[in-house]
Tab-separated table of C-alpha atoms in Angstrom:
chain	number	residue	atom	x	y	z
A	244	MET	CA	-10.384	213.663	8.515
A	245	LYS	CA	-12.714	211.434	9.349
A	246	ARG	CA	-12.493	207.992	7.710
A	247	ALA	CA	-16.032	207.220	5.467
A	248	PHE	CA	-18.057	204.981	5.860
A	249	PHE	CA	-18.587	202.273	2.813
A	250	GLY	CA	-19.832	199.424	4.618
A	251	ALA	CA	-22.840	198.169	3.416
A	252	LEU	CA	-25.134	199.375	5.903
A	253	LEU	CA	-27.664	195.963	6.830
A	254	LEU	CA	-31.606	197.285	6.424
A	255	SER	CA	-34.512	196.113	6.800
A	256	THR	CA	-35.894	194.329	3.523
A	257	ALA	CA	-38.971	196.825	3.810
A	258	LEU	CA	-37.242	199.180	2.001
A	259	LEU	CA	-37.676	198.084	-0.701
A	260	LEU	CA	-41.785	198.432	-0.835
A	261	THR	CA	-43.999	201.058	-1.753
A	262	ALA	CA	-46.140	201.789	0.827
A	263	CYS	CA	-46.083	205.156	3.262
A	264	PRO	CA	-44.357	205.373	6.399
A	265	GLN	CA	-46.365	203.835	9.376
A	266	THR	CA	-44.752	206.759	11.470
A	267	PRO	CA	-46.620	210.576	10.758
A	268	PRO	CA	-46.645	212.900	9.482
A	269	PRO	CA	-47.924	211.254	5.986
A	270	PRO	CA	-45.422	212.352	2.738
A	271	VAL	CA	-47.444	214.615	0.562
A	272	ASN	CA	-47.095	211.619	-1.830
A	273	PRO	CA	-47.768	208.149	0.262
A	274	ALA	CA	-47.986	205.559	-2.283
A	275	GLU	CA	-44.648	206.404	-3.716
A	276	CYS	CA	-42.739	206.621	-0.770
A	277	PRO	CA	-40.823	204.256	0.967
A	278	VAL	CA	-41.054	202.059	4.521
A	279	GLY	CA	-38.015	203.143	5.845
A	280	PRO	CA	-35.983	201.462	8.731
A	281	GLN	CA	-37.369	203.294	11.820
A	282	ALA	CA	-40.658	203.083	9.949
A	283	ALA	CA	-41.864	201.819	12.930
A	284	PRO	CA	-40.708	201.477	16.986
A	285	GLN	CA	-37.512	199.755	17.445
A	286	ALA	CA	-35.832	198.078	20.663
A	287	TRP	CA	-32.496	199.665	21.313
A	288	GLU	CA	-29.736	197.121	22.527
A	289	PRO	CA	-28.451	197.176	25.621
A	290	LEU	CA	-25.048	199.641	25.238
A	291	ARG	CA	-21.525	197.580	24.851
A	292	LEU	CA	-19.842	199.450	27.654
A	293	GLN	CA	-17.245	198.617	30.422
A	294	GLY	CA	-14.895	200.077	33.121
A	295	MET	CA	-15.536	203.978	33.523
A	296	GLY	CA	-15.737	208.069	32.010
A	297	ARG	CA	-13.535	210.873	32.035
A	298	PHE	CA	-14.440	212.718	35.386
A	299	LYS	CA	-13.201	216.223	33.170
A	300	GLY	CA	-14.958	218.917	32.058
A	301	ALA	CA	-17.834	220.297	32.717
A	302	TYR	CA	-20.784	217.571	34.931
A	303	VAL	CA	-23.632	217.507	36.817
A	304	PRO	CA	-22.784	217.024	41.181
A	305	GLY	CA	-24.084	214.661	42.551
A	306	GLU	CA	-25.064	212.463	39.892
A	307	VAL	CA	-23.438	209.282	37.784
A	308	LEU	CA	-25.042	207.885	34.805
A	309	ALA	CA	-24.187	204.401	35.184
A	310	LEU	CA	-24.804	200.840	32.892
A	311	PRO	CA	-26.154	197.753	35.352
A	312	ALA	CA	-24.748	194.113	34.019
A	313	PRO	CA	-27.518	191.691	33.966
A	314	GLY	CA	-28.902	190.570	37.099
A	315	LEU	CA	-27.571	193.649	38.930
A	316	SER	CA	-30.399	195.042	40.899
A	317	LEU	CA	-30.530	198.437	42.277
A	318	GLN	CA	-31.882	197.005	45.640
A	319	SER	CA	-28.698	195.492	46.115
A	320	LEU	CA	-26.414	198.244	44.687
A	321	ARG	CA	-27.443	200.656	47.692
A	322	SER	CA	-26.295	198.074	50.146
A	323	GLN	CA	-22.956	197.816	48.694
A	324	VAL	CA	-22.460	201.452	48.523
A	325	GLU	CA	-23.803	203.881	50.646
A	326	GLY	CA	-25.132	207.517	49.244
A	327	VAL	CA	-26.627	206.115	45.912
A	328	ALA	CA	-30.318	206.275	44.809
A	329	ALA	CA	-31.565	205.166	41.399
A	330	LEU	CA	-33.134	208.528	39.487
A	331	GLU	CA	-34.216	207.260	36.667
A	332	GLU	CA	-33.979	204.133	33.793
A	333	LEU	CA	-32.509	205.731	30.682
A	334	PRO	CA	-32.592	204.228	26.961
A	335	PHE	CA	-29.772	201.999	25.752
A	336	GLY	CA	-29.735	200.133	29.646
A	337	LEU	CA	-28.273	202.967	31.576
A	338	VAL	CA	-29.275	204.494	34.435
A	339	ARG	CA	-29.364	207.838	35.831
A	340	LEU	CA	-28.274	207.532	39.809
A	341	LYS	CA	-27.715	210.073	42.274
A	342	VAL	CA	-23.919	210.313	44.864
A	343	PRO	CA	-23.101	212.297	47.214
A	344	GLU	CA	-21.781	215.679	45.722
A	345	GLY	CA	-17.947	216.188	45.221
A	346	GLN	CA	-17.866	211.660	45.433
A	347	GLU	CA	-18.730	211.463	42.124
A	348	GLU	CA	-15.684	209.698	40.640
A	349	ALA	CA	-15.303	207.885	44.118
A	350	LYS	CA	-18.528	206.402	43.773
A	351	ALA	CA	-18.459	205.744	40.295
A	352	GLN	CA	-15.157	203.365	40.918
A	353	ALA	CA	-17.248	202.367	44.142
A	354	LEU	CA	-20.560	201.190	41.744
A	355	LEU	CA	-17.848	199.062	39.455
A	356	GLY	CA	-16.367	197.634	42.326
A	357	ALA	CA	-20.562	196.055	43.683
A	358	GLY	CA	-21.395	195.029	39.838
A	359	MET	CA	-21.720	197.889	37.454
A	360	ARG	CA	-20.733	197.839	34.081
A	361	TYR	CA	-19.749	201.451	33.279
A	362	VAL	CA	-19.694	204.019	35.124
A	363	GLN	CA	-19.559	207.980	34.055
A	364	PRO	CA	-20.963	211.469	34.421
A	365	ASN	CA	-23.492	213.365	33.086
A	366	TYR	CA	-22.063	216.022	31.144
A	367	ILE	CA	-23.152	219.368	30.697
A	368	TYR	CA	-23.976	220.482	27.012
A	369	ARG	CA	-24.436	224.196	25.661
A	370	PRO	CA	-26.387	225.655	22.571
A	371	LEU	CA	-23.740	226.821	20.159
A	372	VAL	CA	-24.524	230.017	19.409
A	373	MET	CA	-23.277	233.926	19.052
A	374	PRO	CA	-26.088	236.842	18.859
A	375	ASN	CA	-26.008	239.562	17.270
A	376	ASP	CA	-27.702	242.705	17.101
A	377	PRO	CA	-30.944	241.894	16.144
A	378	ASP	CA	-32.012	245.242	13.833
A	379	TYR	CA	-28.978	244.102	11.640
A	380	LEU	CA	-31.075	242.639	8.767
A	381	THR	CA	-29.702	241.179	6.025
A	382	SER	CA	-30.803	239.175	2.297
A	383	GLN	CA	-30.561	235.572	3.125
A	384	ARG	CA	-30.013	235.359	-1.028
A	385	PRO	CA	-26.248	236.294	-0.829
A	386	TYR	CA	-26.028	232.815	0.983
A	387	LEU	CA	-28.445	230.447	0.257
A	388	ASN	CA	-28.390	231.210	-3.280
A	389	GLY	CA	-25.057	232.774	-3.815
A	390	LEU	CA	-22.926	230.194	-1.808
A	391	VAL	CA	-24.965	226.992	-1.299
A	392	GLY	CA	-27.148	227.175	-4.378
A	393	LEU	CA	-30.199	226.463	-3.193
A	394	GLU	CA	-32.522	228.088	-6.072
A	395	ALA	CA	-31.356	225.496	-8.682
A	396	ALA	CA	-31.555	223.027	-5.934
A	397	TRP	CA	-35.417	223.826	-5.720
A	398	GLU	CA	-36.425	223.623	-9.341
A	399	ARG	CA	-35.479	220.055	-9.061
A	400	SER	CA	-37.118	219.589	-5.433
A	401	THR	CA	-38.248	221.570	-3.203
A	402	GLY	CA	-39.023	218.140	-0.835
A	403	ARG	CA	-42.642	217.940	-1.168
A	404	GLY	CA	-42.423	214.167	-2.685
A	405	CYS	CA	-41.163	212.248	0.697
A	406	PRO	CA	-40.470	214.376	2.603
A	407	PRO	CA	-38.031	212.624	6.050
A	408	VAL	CA	-39.132	214.424	9.565
A	409	VAL	CA	-35.743	216.125	10.782
A	410	ALA	CA	-35.821	216.378	14.405
A	411	VAL	CA	-34.052	219.408	16.485
A	412	LEU	CA	-32.384	217.766	19.565
A	413	ASP	CA	-32.177	221.972	21.551
A	414	THR	CA	-33.986	224.516	23.505
A	415	GLY	CA	-37.388	223.544	21.864
A	416	VAL	CA	-39.425	225.705	19.752
A	417	ASP	CA	-41.637	228.987	19.406
A	418	LYS	CA	-44.915	226.209	18.360
A	419	ASN	CA	-47.160	230.303	17.211
A	420	HIS	CA	-44.308	231.551	15.602
A	421	PRO	CA	-46.455	232.157	11.698
A	422	ASP	CA	-43.273	231.359	9.773
A	423	LEU	CA	-43.047	227.731	11.148
A	424	LYS	CA	-46.300	226.511	11.986
A	425	GLY	CA	-47.029	224.841	8.665
A	426	SER	CA	-43.374	223.049	9.448
A	427	LEU	CA	-43.473	221.773	12.518
A	428	TRP	CA	-44.261	218.175	13.252
A	429	LEU	CA	-46.171	217.950	17.577
A	430	PRO	CA	-47.538	214.630	18.096
A	431	ASP	CA	-49.165	213.662	21.172
A	432	ASP	CA	-45.959	212.682	22.431
A	433	ILE	CA	-43.090	213.525	24.534
A	434	LEU	CA	-41.760	216.719	22.953
A	435	ASP	CA	-39.443	218.003	25.889
A	436	VAL	CA	-36.841	215.239	27.659
A	437	ALA	CA	-35.717	217.683	30.058
A	438	ASP	CA	-39.083	218.035	31.996
A	439	ASN	CA	-40.978	214.878	30.402
A	440	ASP	CA	-43.559	216.494	29.125
A	441	ARG	CA	-45.161	217.466	25.654
A	442	ASP	CA	-44.700	221.547	25.593
A	443	PRO	CA	-41.302	222.665	23.722
A	444	THR	CA	-41.293	225.512	23.903
A	445	ASP	CA	-38.878	227.658	23.724
A	446	ARG	CA	-37.239	230.374	26.139
A	447	ASP	CA	-33.754	230.606	24.838
A	448	GLY	CA	-34.259	231.173	21.338
A	449	HIS	CA	-31.758	229.182	20.026
A	450	GLY	CA	-33.973	226.092	19.383
A	451	THR	CA	-36.316	228.726	17.016
A	452	ALA	CA	-33.377	230.002	15.319
A	453	VAL	CA	-32.287	226.577	14.103
A	454	ALA	CA	-35.554	225.763	13.420
A	455	GLY	CA	-36.299	228.645	11.370
A	456	VAL	CA	-33.189	227.841	9.361
A	457	LEU	CA	-33.659	224.081	8.215
A	458	ALA	CA	-37.397	224.645	8.000
A	459	ALA	CA	-39.289	227.860	7.971
A	460	GLN	CA	-42.317	228.021	5.486
A	461	THR	CA	-41.503	229.566	1.901
A	462	ASN	CA	-42.488	231.155	-0.471
A	463	ASN	CA	-45.223	232.252	1.909
A	464	GLY	CA	-44.790	235.854	1.347
A	465	LEU	CA	-43.820	236.048	4.886
A	466	GLY	CA	-40.406	236.644	7.047
A	467	ILE	CA	-37.428	234.129	5.115
A	468	ALA	CA	-36.826	230.751	3.353
A	469	GLY	CA	-36.074	227.259	5.159
A	470	VAL	CA	-33.970	225.614	3.451
A	471	THR	CA	-36.138	222.440	3.686
A	472	TRP	CA	-38.805	224.493	1.800
A	473	GLY	CA	-40.969	223.869	4.684
A	474	GLY	CA	-40.608	219.706	5.559
A	475	TYR	CA	-41.251	218.606	8.882
A	476	LEU	CA	-39.939	218.958	11.491
A	477	LEU	CA	-39.818	217.408	14.571
A	478	PRO	CA	-38.261	219.527	17.390
A	479	ILE	CA	-37.182	217.650	20.564
A	480	LYS	CA	-36.158	219.676	23.895
A	481	VAL	CA	-33.144	218.937	25.124
A	482	PHE	CA	-32.029	222.218	27.363
A	483	SER	CA	-33.383	223.206	30.674
A	484	ASP	CA	-31.143	225.674	32.217
A	485	GLN	CA	-28.376	222.581	30.799
A	486	GLY	CA	-28.219	220.051	29.103
A	487	THR	CA	-27.158	216.871	29.762
A	488	SER	CA	-25.305	213.227	28.659
A	489	ALA	CA	-28.774	212.119	30.134
A	490	GLU	CA	-30.915	213.886	27.968
A	491	LEU	CA	-29.181	213.916	24.876
A	492	LEU	CA	-29.806	209.963	25.133
A	493	LYS	CA	-33.445	210.468	25.737
A	494	GLY	CA	-33.684	212.859	22.475
A	495	VAL	CA	-31.733	210.225	20.423
A	496	ASP	CA	-34.575	208.259	21.499
A	497	GLN	CA	-37.461	209.526	21.472
A	498	ALA	CA	-36.413	211.524	17.517
A	499	SER	CA	-36.172	207.634	16.943
A	500	ALA	CA	-38.940	206.320	17.456
A	501	LEU	CA	-40.901	209.420	16.410
A	502	GLY	CA	-39.614	208.647	12.624
A	503	ALA	CA	-37.004	210.769	13.053
A	504	ARG	CA	-34.693	210.837	9.792
A	505	VAL	CA	-31.738	213.384	10.126
A	506	ILE	CA	-31.247	214.501	13.477
A	507	ASN	CA	-29.590	218.085	14.280
A	508	LEU	CA	-27.034	218.810	17.006
A	509	SER	CA	-26.468	222.454	17.679
A	510	LEU	CA	-24.906	222.227	20.529
A	511	CYS	CA	-21.897	220.498	22.119
A	512	TYR	CA	-19.721	219.041	25.473
A	513	ILE	CA	-18.294	221.746	27.454
A	514	THR	CA	-15.015	221.611	29.102
A	515	TRP	CA	-12.446	224.607	29.775
A	516	GLU	CA	-9.042	225.535	28.831
A	517	ASN	CA	-6.457	227.919	30.683
A	518	GLY	CA	-9.804	229.110	32.620
A	519	LYS	CA	-12.199	229.492	29.557
A	520	GLU	CA	-15.421	227.445	28.247
A	521	VAL	CA	-14.638	225.456	24.882
A	522	CYS	CA	-15.654	222.363	23.325
A	523	ALA	CA	-14.665	219.171	24.287
A	524	SER	CA	-13.317	216.801	21.729
A	525	SER	CA	-12.846	213.335	21.370
A	526	GLU	CA	-9.950	214.618	19.099
A	527	ASN	CA	-8.443	214.826	22.434
A	528	GLY	CA	-9.362	212.256	24.287
A	529	TYR	CA	-12.761	213.400	25.176
A	530	ASP	CA	-15.501	210.931	25.455
A	531	ASP	CA	-19.281	210.774	26.294
A	532	TYR	CA	-19.578	207.035	25.818
A	533	GLY	CA	-23.235	206.183	26.346
A	534	LEU	CA	-24.011	209.235	24.004
A	535	THR	CA	-21.624	207.694	21.276
A	536	ARG	CA	-23.088	204.122	20.742
A	537	ALA	CA	-25.897	205.350	21.183
A	538	ILE	CA	-25.627	207.754	18.039
A	539	ARG	CA	-23.677	205.134	16.529
A	540	GLN	CA	-26.164	202.707	17.291
A	541	ALA	CA	-29.104	204.668	15.767
A	542	ARG	CA	-26.887	205.527	12.662
A	543	SER	CA	-26.958	201.996	12.008
A	544	LYS	CA	-30.608	201.220	11.694
A	545	GLY	CA	-30.441	204.472	8.643
A	546	ILE	CA	-30.886	208.005	10.791
A	547	VAL	CA	-28.088	210.998	9.501
A	548	PHE	CA	-26.475	212.704	12.423
A	549	VAL	CA	-25.696	216.243	12.011
A	550	GLY	CA	-23.620	219.128	14.483
A	551	ALA	CA	-21.709	221.787	14.503
A	552	SER	CA	-18.332	222.074	14.505
A	553	GLY	CA	-18.259	224.582	17.772
A	554	ASN	CA	-18.110	228.428	18.173
A	555	TYR	CA	-14.289	228.998	19.778
A	556	ASN	CA	-12.051	228.853	17.323
A	557	GLN	CA	-10.170	225.848	18.447
A	558	SER	CA	-8.267	223.585	16.399
A	559	VAL	CA	-10.728	221.133	17.023
A	560	VAL	CA	-13.889	219.924	15.917
A	561	GLY	CA	-16.134	219.653	19.490
A	562	TYR	CA	-18.122	216.493	20.744
A	563	PRO	CA	-20.145	214.818	19.184
A	564	ALA	CA	-19.690	216.823	16.307
A	565	SER	CA	-16.066	215.378	16.384
A	566	LEU	CA	-17.587	211.695	16.161
A	567	PRO	CA	-17.642	209.752	12.409
A	568	GLU	CA	-21.112	209.123	12.821
A	569	VAL	CA	-21.820	213.246	12.843
A	570	ILE	CA	-21.328	214.875	9.702
A	571	ALA	CA	-19.011	217.589	11.165
A	572	VAL	CA	-20.083	221.024	10.080
A	573	GLY	CA	-18.051	224.335	10.284
A	574	ALA	CA	-18.990	228.000	9.759
A	575	VAL	CA	-17.838	230.817	6.964
A	576	LYS	CA	-19.466	234.016	6.211
A	577	VAL	CA	-20.630	235.699	2.996
A	578	ASP	CA	-17.639	235.760	0.678
A	579	GLY	CA	-17.314	232.015	1.780
A	580	SER	CA	-14.376	232.948	3.963
A	581	ARG	CA	-13.738	230.879	7.626
A	582	ALA	CA	-15.836	232.432	10.231
A	583	SER	CA	-13.301	233.856	12.545
A	584	PHE	CA	-15.325	231.676	15.610
A	585	SER	CA	-14.819	228.435	13.885
A	586	ASN	CA	-13.984	225.665	15.083
A	587	THR	CA	-11.351	223.904	12.732
A	588	GLY	CA	-9.867	219.954	12.780
A	589	GLN	CA	-8.886	216.229	12.007
A	590	THR	CA	-12.541	215.482	11.915
A	591	LEU	CA	-14.347	218.324	10.623
A	592	ASP	CA	-16.725	217.196	7.624
A	593	LEU	CA	-17.860	221.029	5.407
A	594	VAL	CA	-18.982	223.951	5.766
A	595	ALA	CA	-21.503	226.165	5.491
A	596	PRO	CA	-22.832	229.343	6.211
A	597	GLY	CA	-22.812	230.493	8.970
A	598	ASP	CA	-21.752	234.395	9.346
A	599	PRO	CA	-24.647	235.671	10.137
A	600	VAL	CA	-27.715	233.843	8.865
A	601	ARG	CA	-31.316	235.473	9.149
A	602	THR	CA	-33.881	233.879	10.856
A	603	THR	CA	-36.499	232.701	13.016
A	604	ASP	CA	-36.892	234.595	16.940
A	605	LEU	CA	-38.921	234.458	19.551
A	606	GLY	CA	-42.466	236.508	19.423
A	607	GLU	CA	-42.962	235.860	15.986
A	608	GLY	CA	-39.807	237.819	15.165
A	609	TYR	CA	-36.237	237.384	13.080
A	610	ARG	CA	-33.159	238.603	13.854
A	611	GLU	CA	-29.541	237.701	13.178
A	612	TRP	CA	-27.908	235.296	14.861
A	613	ARG	CA	-23.871	234.266	13.884
A	614	GLY	CA	-22.428	230.234	14.909
A	615	THR	CA	-21.908	227.147	14.243
A	616	SER	CA	-25.414	226.784	15.244
A	617	PHE	CA	-26.329	227.520	11.661
A	618	SER	CA	-24.474	226.706	9.884
A	619	SER	CA	-25.770	222.804	11.288
A	620	PRO	CA	-28.957	223.055	10.050
A	621	ILE	CA	-28.079	224.439	6.126
A	622	VAL	CA	-26.481	220.941	6.475
A	623	ALA	CA	-29.287	219.386	7.477
A	624	GLY	CA	-31.814	220.948	5.395
A	625	VAL	CA	-30.246	219.973	2.159
A	626	VAL	CA	-29.712	216.402	3.704
A	627	ALA	CA	-33.002	216.770	4.065
A	628	LEU	CA	-33.270	217.844	0.252
A	629	TYR	CA	-31.588	215.060	-1.395
A	630	MET	CA	-33.090	212.500	0.685
A	631	SER	CA	-36.803	213.458	-0.127
A	632	LYS	CA	-35.176	213.817	-3.818
A	633	TYR	CA	-33.378	210.160	-3.777
A	634	ALA	CA	-36.946	208.737	-2.439
A	635	SER	CA	-39.190	209.251	-4.542
A	636	GLU	CA	-37.151	208.634	-7.412
A	637	ARG	CA	-35.556	205.421	-5.937
A	638	LYS	CA	-38.165	204.189	-3.374
A	639	ALA	CA	-35.621	203.660	-0.961
A	640	TRP	CA	-34.076	205.882	1.720
A	641	PRO	CA	-30.606	206.472	1.168
A	642	SER	CA	-28.777	204.837	3.649
A	643	PRO	CA	-26.476	207.357	6.333
A	644	ASP	CA	-22.727	206.101	4.228
A	645	GLN	CA	-24.434	207.295	0.791
A	646	VAL	CA	-25.564	211.066	2.524
A	647	TYR	CA	-22.358	211.667	3.687
A	648	GLN	CA	-20.380	210.542	0.320
A	649	CYS	CA	-23.274	212.380	-1.726
A	650	LEU	CA	-22.253	215.490	0.229
A	651	THR	CA	-18.510	215.792	0.776
A	652	ASN	CA	-18.285	214.150	-2.793
A	653	THR	CA	-20.004	217.235	-4.135
A	654	ALA	CA	-18.308	219.518	-1.978
A	655	GLU	CA	-17.211	223.116	-3.415
A	656	ASP	CA	-13.636	222.945	-2.509
A	657	LEU	CA	-12.219	225.824	-0.046
A	658	GLY	CA	-8.813	226.613	1.035
A	659	PRO	CA	-6.059	223.901	-0.061
A	660	SER	CA	-6.798	221.382	-2.653
A	661	GLY	CA	-8.708	218.320	-1.352
A	662	TRP	CA	-9.934	218.540	2.566
A	663	ASP	CA	-8.385	220.922	4.990
A	664	ALA	CA	-8.686	221.294	8.187
A	665	GLU	CA	-9.885	224.594	7.587
A	666	TYR	CA	-13.398	223.650	5.473
A	667	GLY	CA	-13.037	220.366	5.222
A	668	PHE	CA	-13.791	219.165	1.714
A	669	GLY	CA	-15.399	222.390	1.273
A	670	LEU	CA	-18.788	224.074	1.045
A	671	VAL	CA	-22.353	222.325	1.075
A	672	ARG	CA	-23.677	222.631	-2.594
A	673	ALA	CA	-27.622	221.956	-2.921
A	674	ASP	CA	-27.694	222.444	-6.985
A	675	ARG	CA	-24.974	220.082	-7.079
A	676	VAL	CA	-26.372	217.663	-4.567
A	677	MET	CA	-29.577	217.805	-6.673
A	678	THR	CA	-28.132	217.627	-9.783
A	679	ASP	CA	-25.153	214.611	-9.532
A	680	THR	CA	-24.779	211.304	-11.004
A	681	THR	CA	-21.943	209.698	-9.593
A	682	SER	CA	-22.692	209.842	-5.978
A	683	CYS	CA	-26.049	211.000	-5.059
A	684	PHE	CA	-27.812	209.439	-7.817
A	685	PRO	CA	-25.792	206.831	-9.350
């Protein structure tokens, strides 16, 4: 079970001010919304890493990520280690290097000997998805209202007061989908960190589906209802052919710079067991150390991370959801029982509907999907609703610790009494979140 973060988060004193955020989009009620810790760009601290990451699991051939020691130039490095070339500088002080294919681990050792503080593979990530028959459609109401209690939550708040920006790090989004247009925030900035451009167009469909669960326009007479009723959705495309450590680092950095307060991660770091692709997990020793420390640093600045547990029916939660800084979400069926594919484990926090979920699809359509990828944005959406109501009433953003305590303490207990590895603290309950005066609105 995850250890809760009870320490007081050191936020800027600007939290107590009542001016609107300096980063667009402006809130609906700008005079009454707090300035948060991410209202203006902040400098990241270089990561404090030393040694070498594990060369296990899936990683990009012929590449490593490295953290240079102070004063070490790449020019001097090339003279000491043959076959090394700089590809790009990354956030958090890291650099992406080209090395000979098949020699990644050996070159990592050589780079450490030449003065690098830390070297790791450029790990590969996958979106977590189990697609279903697109013609088999069901109503959202049995799970969004019957399980999660969204209608009662919406009566309390539709997130219009001080809606936080929710970033989805995924395959992009269908920018022309009629049920998403009103929710998308597309600033004139890099939104596709995989290709380093401003166009986050989704050619896969996974990111569009996740976006619809979170922020499809609600009460507009079209298609489906998003959990946030239509809050601000910031799509950051981190997948091209595949996602990597480098792209996720850039995604976290860009989402933060653009003012995101919630980041959804419906993905996992890939490895193999018995010849089958599965999620790697920090529960069994896997870690993408650079990304872990980037997430930890972003969380310390007030950003809430929500992640999918994995779709491989493993007894461990996939990385990065397995990190204590990420709210890990598994999937349940419409009847509240665990979805057969949903990963369980000691770091699972909550469950939400995910078998099936109806959401937006490419080409202005809709379809059903199965997977923890779609449970995670339900929880991220509830987080956004809670943060909006809290900020409207308290003139300050709740800290990630407050968010975690609120959601876990109001969850509907499933399975054995108390926390358990199949359901975590239980089913997320939006209705309880909006009315609780003990953990959520003390």
